[in-house]
Amino acid sequence: MTASKLLRHETILAVLTIIALAVLASLSDKFFTAENLLNQGRLMSEVGLVALAMTFVIVTGGIDLSVGSILGLTAILLGVFWKNLGLPLPLAIAGALACGTFAGWVNGFIITRFSVPPLIATLATLALYRGLAEGISEARSVRGYPEWFYVFGQGEILGVPFQLWILGIATVVSAVILGLTPFGRATYAIGANETAARFSGIRVHATKLWIYTAAGFVSALAAVIFVSRVTTTRSDMGTGLELDVITGVVLGGTSIFGGRGTIIGTVLGLILIQALKNGLALSGVKGDGTIVVIGLVLIGAILIGAMFDKNRGG
Amino acid sequence: MNSKDVERADGATHAHALPIALRGVSKSFAGIKVVTQVSFDIRPGEVHALMGENGAGKSTMIKIMAGLHQADEGEILINGQPVRFASPRDAHAAGIATVHQELLLFPELTVAENIFLGQTPKTGLGTIDWQAMRARARELLDSLDSGDLDIDQKVASLSVGNRQRIEIARALAQDARVLIMDEPTAALAEADVQRLMAIVRSLRARGVAIVYVSHRMPEIFALADRVTVLRDGHHVATKNVSEVDEPQLVSMMVGRAIDRLYPAKQGVDGEVILELRDVSYRGVIRGISLKLKRGEILGLAGLVGSGRTETALTVFGITPATSGQIVIDGKPEHISSPEAARDLGIAYVPEDRGQQGLIRSQTIEDNIALANLKRLMRGFMVDAAKVTAEARKAIERFGIRARGPQQLVRQLSGGNQQKVVLGKWLATNPRILIMDEPTRGIDVGAKAEIHQLMRKLAGEGMAILMISSELPEVLGMSDRVLVMNSGRIVGEFDRQAATAEAVGTAMTRSYSREDAA
Ligand SMILES: Nc1ncnc2c1ncn2[C@@H]1O[C@H](COP(=O)(O)OP(=O)(O)OP(=O)(O)O)[C@@H](O)[C@H]1O
Ligand SMILES: [Mg+2]
């Protein structure tokens, strides 16, 4: 697949995003202001981080439904480690990140070791991790974090939200890994034809294990940012996150059947969704209307993608 | 075997009685013409061979007749009536059934479901009539002498030969008047080829018109009534098979005479590089012991299911040995994955190129790079320039007919896909090369070239283990032949002792009683 072919979907998406931005800007003068755009960037960071890892997952032909639950679970653990166990906050953060990473590893282990389809495996852990979160929190929320902690979710560096820097760095790193390294090649190969990948000496299981583990890690990272942004910890945090994430990835042109997709596409998909949500809200469209529009855009993108597939012949 | 079962008078048949006639058909892909102004017709009750080099346009012609591609120019006549097939469904409806070169089965469905996909028998209520479907499937497979196939099994677990039979059953289920077969025997062992040819003959006797593509000359002379030769997408000639001989046919195909003798051995055998000591994998292969020397081509003969491929898979780490020892260069090694095998200098060219050998949705260069990533790096990244250069080398070395390294593999002709698999593995610079049906689907010219190449590699010290279902190839290429039967090695022949009779007998004898003892 040459770069130009791969990027065709992304090109269309970029054009679509620009049109959407232009239209939304004309609908409301509050939309196209630096302040609003940066704030939107802040809001999409958690979904964005998880979507980066989800792109890898879906490119292998898998899916991870448990990311929202991992976010909820690690958010709770962060609070419990700090408040109930009395750990210093940095240690509590590290502990929460470790637990999220482990939760992702468990997903990968179940999927590779017992050949459970990812949909089933992560549907199970979606319930499991959320259940754990609720059990541990006992419906109490944790508040009163020290002031410095809020930098992750509310701080700024050079006028740009802190978490947007993290998202930016993570985007570059994952784009390089997926696009330019042997690991990325392995990821595509597994999604396109797992048997042939294995017969070529690709470490299929190890690759998948890394990817699901990474998904766990970024979900935990998103949890820390989330807690810092909303200043409180609750067990229902991240509910439904997986749907936003998957929507962004698929809108970005990643094939749900695996073997195809790019980080640039995912980022564009996320921007488009966030812009629509915000822009439509500012122009007075009700929440339900926004969801309908996003649904229509998604269907449109998939149809365009399918059309290109046909044109490629063979 | 040069006589035909049915001798028929050669006379012009009236156009309205021709099941299919093609008039000036042309087809381009992305502006490149692959079929130019081809005209020929197929008569009822004939086997019409379609021949040509890899990439000559045979499969493309077939896909046009099957409704998968649409011709850019020219027309197709069915019983004298011009038709336009917009989809395979239209071709089905016109009584044309096709067994394609790349098998199109659904691995997760059962044998019966695959046979009747898109043509399921219905009950009065419009639901699937499972009973009728299973009974018909059973019947069809029995008529193909394949009573041993379990119709409720998932296709994923079947061998290539068995999948081939399902494809044929699928075509037969349509009760077609025209049956098109694109290299149906490429994946079959000798005994299965005979079976298939018997089926084709009986269909011909029923008046079915058969289009038959094969690179195996003996089949053409044993089976075909007429032959149409394509070269570079052009129609060279259509002749009665009785009017041509093999050298003529070959020179029509390639435009020159080629040397088809098996290359002679050069150099001497070196030390033993691969040794299997009493290796078993579950019950599939049992107590396999063998030695492979540098510079040697060791042939592994046997019927489909005799354990040849399974032995290769065990050496290559796909199904790691459950007992016994694999020794490489005198060192016992535990080969637990293909990665480990590759890093030990073992390459395996698998039998099923579509599933195991290639990622068909990716480019030539991506495929070649996949087994060679460690070598094609700059820093921690894959070096795109090196990848392209490596692919260019392979394209040149094997004469792969492609637009360039960035062409998608699925757009290549079958034989050229096979060459990509060879290119991918030879690029790893292996010390031990295992080839499972290496020349499957490769045209006569390229086959001779690959044989020369194998000899050259062996001459340079590579150790080659070759699995082939073509007995002449095994006998012609091997320095030594091992025969497998029911998961065991049952005979060893050196070059002199390896005759068709001796090897053939060892392959087919029933050893089950000794096993029981
Ligand atoms: N979808 C496609 N897009 C681009 N080129 C194609 C496509 N399909 C076939 N071709 C090209 O058309 C040419 C003829 O291919 P075809 O498959 O008809 O060859 P063939 O005679 O069947 O060869 P083989 O003996 O190897 O099976 C090849 O050069 C191939 O690369
Ligand atoms: Mg072909």
PDB file of C-alpha atoms in Angstrom, chain A residues 95-181:
ATOM      1  CA  GLY A  95       0.163   2.601  41.199  1.00  0.00           C
ATOM      2  CA  ALA A  96      -2.983   3.474  39.260  1.00  0.00           C
ATOM      3  CA  LEU A  97      -1.070   3.535  35.982  1.00  0.00           C
ATOM      4  CA  ALA A  98       0.444   0.148  36.804  1.00  0.00           C
ATOM      5  CA  CYS A  99      -2.966  -1.328  37.572  1.00  0.00           C
ATOM      6  CA  GLY A 100      -4.441  -0.009  34.316  1.00  0.00           C
ATOM      7  CA  THR A 101      -1.525  -1.431  32.403  1.00  0.00           C
ATOM      8  CA  PHE A 102      -2.027  -4.757  34.111  1.00  0.00           C
ATOM      9  CA  ALA A 103      -5.740  -4.707  33.273  1.00  0.00           C
ATOM     10  CA  GLY A 104      -4.815  -4.225  29.614  1.00  0.00           C
ATOM     11  CA  TRP A 105      -2.293  -7.022  29.829  1.00  0.00           C
ATOM     12  CA  VAL A 106      -4.988  -9.317  31.204  1.00  0.00           C
ATOM     13  CA  ASN A 107      -7.103  -8.563  28.130  1.00  0.00           C
ATOM     14  CA  GLY A 108      -4.214  -9.409  25.858  1.00  0.00           C
ATOM     15  CA  PHE A 109      -3.392 -12.538  27.801  1.00  0.00           C
ATOM     16  CA  ILE A 110      -6.940 -13.875  27.588  1.00  0.00           C
ATOM     17  CA  ILE A 111      -7.105 -13.094  23.878  1.00  0.00           C
ATOM     18  CA  THR A 112      -3.761 -14.591  22.865  1.00  0.00           C
ATOM     19  CA  ARG A 113      -3.439 -17.428  25.333  1.00  0.00           C
ATOM     20  CA  PHE A 114      -6.942 -18.842  25.071  1.00  0.00           C
ATOM     21  CA  SER A 115      -7.802 -17.617  21.577  1.00  0.00           C
ATOM     22  CA  VAL A 116     -10.904 -15.844  22.851  1.00  0.00           C
ATOM     23  CA  PRO A 117     -12.272 -13.378  20.267  1.00  0.00           C
ATOM     24  CA  PRO A 118     -11.364  -9.850  21.445  1.00  0.00           C
ATOM     25  CA  LEU A 119     -15.010  -8.777  21.336  1.00  0.00           C
ATOM     26  CA  ILE A 120     -15.982 -11.445  23.858  1.00  0.00           C
ATOM     27  CA  ALA A 121     -12.901 -11.130  26.024  1.00  0.00           C
ATOM     28  CA  THR A 122     -13.170  -7.370  26.436  1.00  0.00           C
ATOM     29  CA  LEU A 123     -16.945  -7.465  26.779  1.00  0.00           C
ATOM     30  CA  ALA A 124     -16.329  -9.670  29.800  1.00  0.00           C
ATOM     31  CA  THR A 125     -13.634  -7.439  31.242  1.00  0.00           C
ATOM     32  CA  LEU A 126     -15.781  -4.387  30.541  1.00  0.00           C
ATOM     33  CA  ALA A 127     -18.217  -5.766  33.082  1.00  0.00           C
ATOM     34  CA  LEU A 128     -15.506  -7.109  35.355  1.00  0.00           C
ATOM     35  CA  TYR A 129     -13.473  -3.901  35.649  1.00  0.00           C
ATOM     36  CA  ARG A 130     -16.541  -1.722  36.069  1.00  0.00           C
ATOM     37  CA  GLY A 131     -17.824  -4.084  38.728  1.00  0.00           C
ATOM     38  CA  LEU A 132     -14.511  -3.882  40.551  1.00  0.00           C
ATOM     39  CA  ALA A 133     -14.575  -0.101  40.341  1.00  0.00           C
ATOM     40  CA  GLU A 134     -18.023   0.037  41.864  1.00  0.00           C
ATOM     41  CA  GLY A 135     -17.198  -2.535  44.502  1.00  0.00           C
ATOM     42  CA  ILE A 136     -14.049  -0.735  45.573  1.00  0.00           C
ATOM     43  CA  SER A 137     -15.576   2.739  45.623  1.00  0.00           C
ATOM     44  CA  GLU A 138     -18.786   1.765  47.417  1.00  0.00           C
ATOM     45  CA  ALA A 139     -20.388   4.769  45.775  1.00  0.00           C
ATOM     46  CA  ARG A 140     -18.145   7.215  47.607  1.00  0.00           C
ATOM     47  CA  SER A 141     -16.308   9.843  45.665  1.00  0.00           C
ATOM     48  CA  VAL A 142     -12.848  11.179  46.463  1.00  0.00           C
ATOM     49  CA  ARG A 143     -12.130  14.879  46.424  1.00  0.00           C
ATOM     50  CA  GLY A 144      -9.675  17.373  47.817  1.00  0.00           C
ATOM     51  CA  TYR A 145      -6.599  16.552  45.834  1.00  0.00           C
ATOM     52  CA  PRO A 146      -3.623  18.879  46.350  1.00  0.00           C
ATOM     53  CA  GLU A 147      -3.391  21.907  44.112  1.00  0.00           C
ATOM     54  CA  TRP A 148      -0.407  20.719  41.990  1.00  0.00           C
ATOM     55  CA  PHE A 149      -2.363  17.663  40.849  1.00  0.00           C
ATOM     56  CA  TYR A 150      -4.771  19.812  38.870  1.00  0.00           C
ATOM     57  CA  VAL A 151      -2.031  20.759  36.443  1.00  0.00           C
ATOM     58  CA  PHE A 152      -2.640  17.559  34.428  1.00  0.00           C
ATOM     59  CA  GLY A 153      -6.235  18.383  33.679  1.00  0.00           C
ATOM     60  CA  GLN A 154      -6.395  22.146  34.027  1.00  0.00           C
ATOM     61  CA  GLY A 155      -2.881  23.466  33.616  1.00  0.00           C
ATOM     62  CA  GLU A 156      -1.322  25.099  30.608  1.00  0.00           C
ATOM     63  CA  ILE A 157       2.129  25.262  29.077  1.00  0.00           C
ATOM     64  CA  LEU A 158       2.773  28.170  26.731  1.00  0.00           C
ATOM     65  CA  GLY A 159      -0.941  28.796  26.653  1.00  0.00           C
ATOM     66  CA  VAL A 160      -1.788  25.299  25.491  1.00  0.00           C
ATOM     67  CA  PRO A 161      -3.609  22.884  27.810  1.00  0.00           C
ATOM     68  CA  PHE A 162      -1.259  20.468  29.534  1.00  0.00           C
ATOM     69  CA  GLN A 163      -3.049  17.344  28.325  1.00  0.00           C
ATOM     70  CA  LEU A 164      -2.951  18.573  24.743  1.00  0.00           C
ATOM     71  CA  TRP A 165       0.839  18.428  24.939  1.00  0.00           C
ATOM     72  CA  ILE A 166       0.635  14.869  26.152  1.00  0.00           C
ATOM     73  CA  LEU A 167      -1.822  13.994  23.385  1.00  0.00           C
ATOM     74  CA  GLY A 168       0.455  15.661  20.834  1.00  0.00           C
ATOM     75  CA  ILE A 169       3.519  13.740  21.941  1.00  0.00           C
ATOM     76  CA  ALA A 170       1.591  10.480  22.144  1.00  0.00           C
ATOM     77  CA  THR A 171       0.220  11.086  18.642  1.00  0.00           C
ATOM     78  CA  VAL A 172       3.665  11.585  17.158  1.00  0.00           C
ATOM     79  CA  VAL A 173       5.061   8.553  18.973  1.00  0.00           C
ATOM     80  CA  SER A 174       2.240   6.274  17.899  1.00  0.00           C
ATOM     81  CA  ALA A 175       2.238   7.566  14.326  1.00  0.00           C
ATOM     82  CA  VAL A 176       5.940   6.757  14.101  1.00  0.00           C
ATOM     83  CA  ILE A 177       5.489   3.321  15.642  1.00  0.00           C
ATOM     84  CA  LEU A 178       2.547   2.365  13.446  1.00  0.00           C
ATOM     85  CA  GLY A 179       3.835   3.902  10.256  1.00  0.00           C
ATOM     86  CA  LEU A 180       7.550   3.409  10.316  1.00  0.00           C
ATOM     87  CA  THR A 181       8.694   0.598  12.595  1.00  0.00           C
TER      88      THR A 181
END
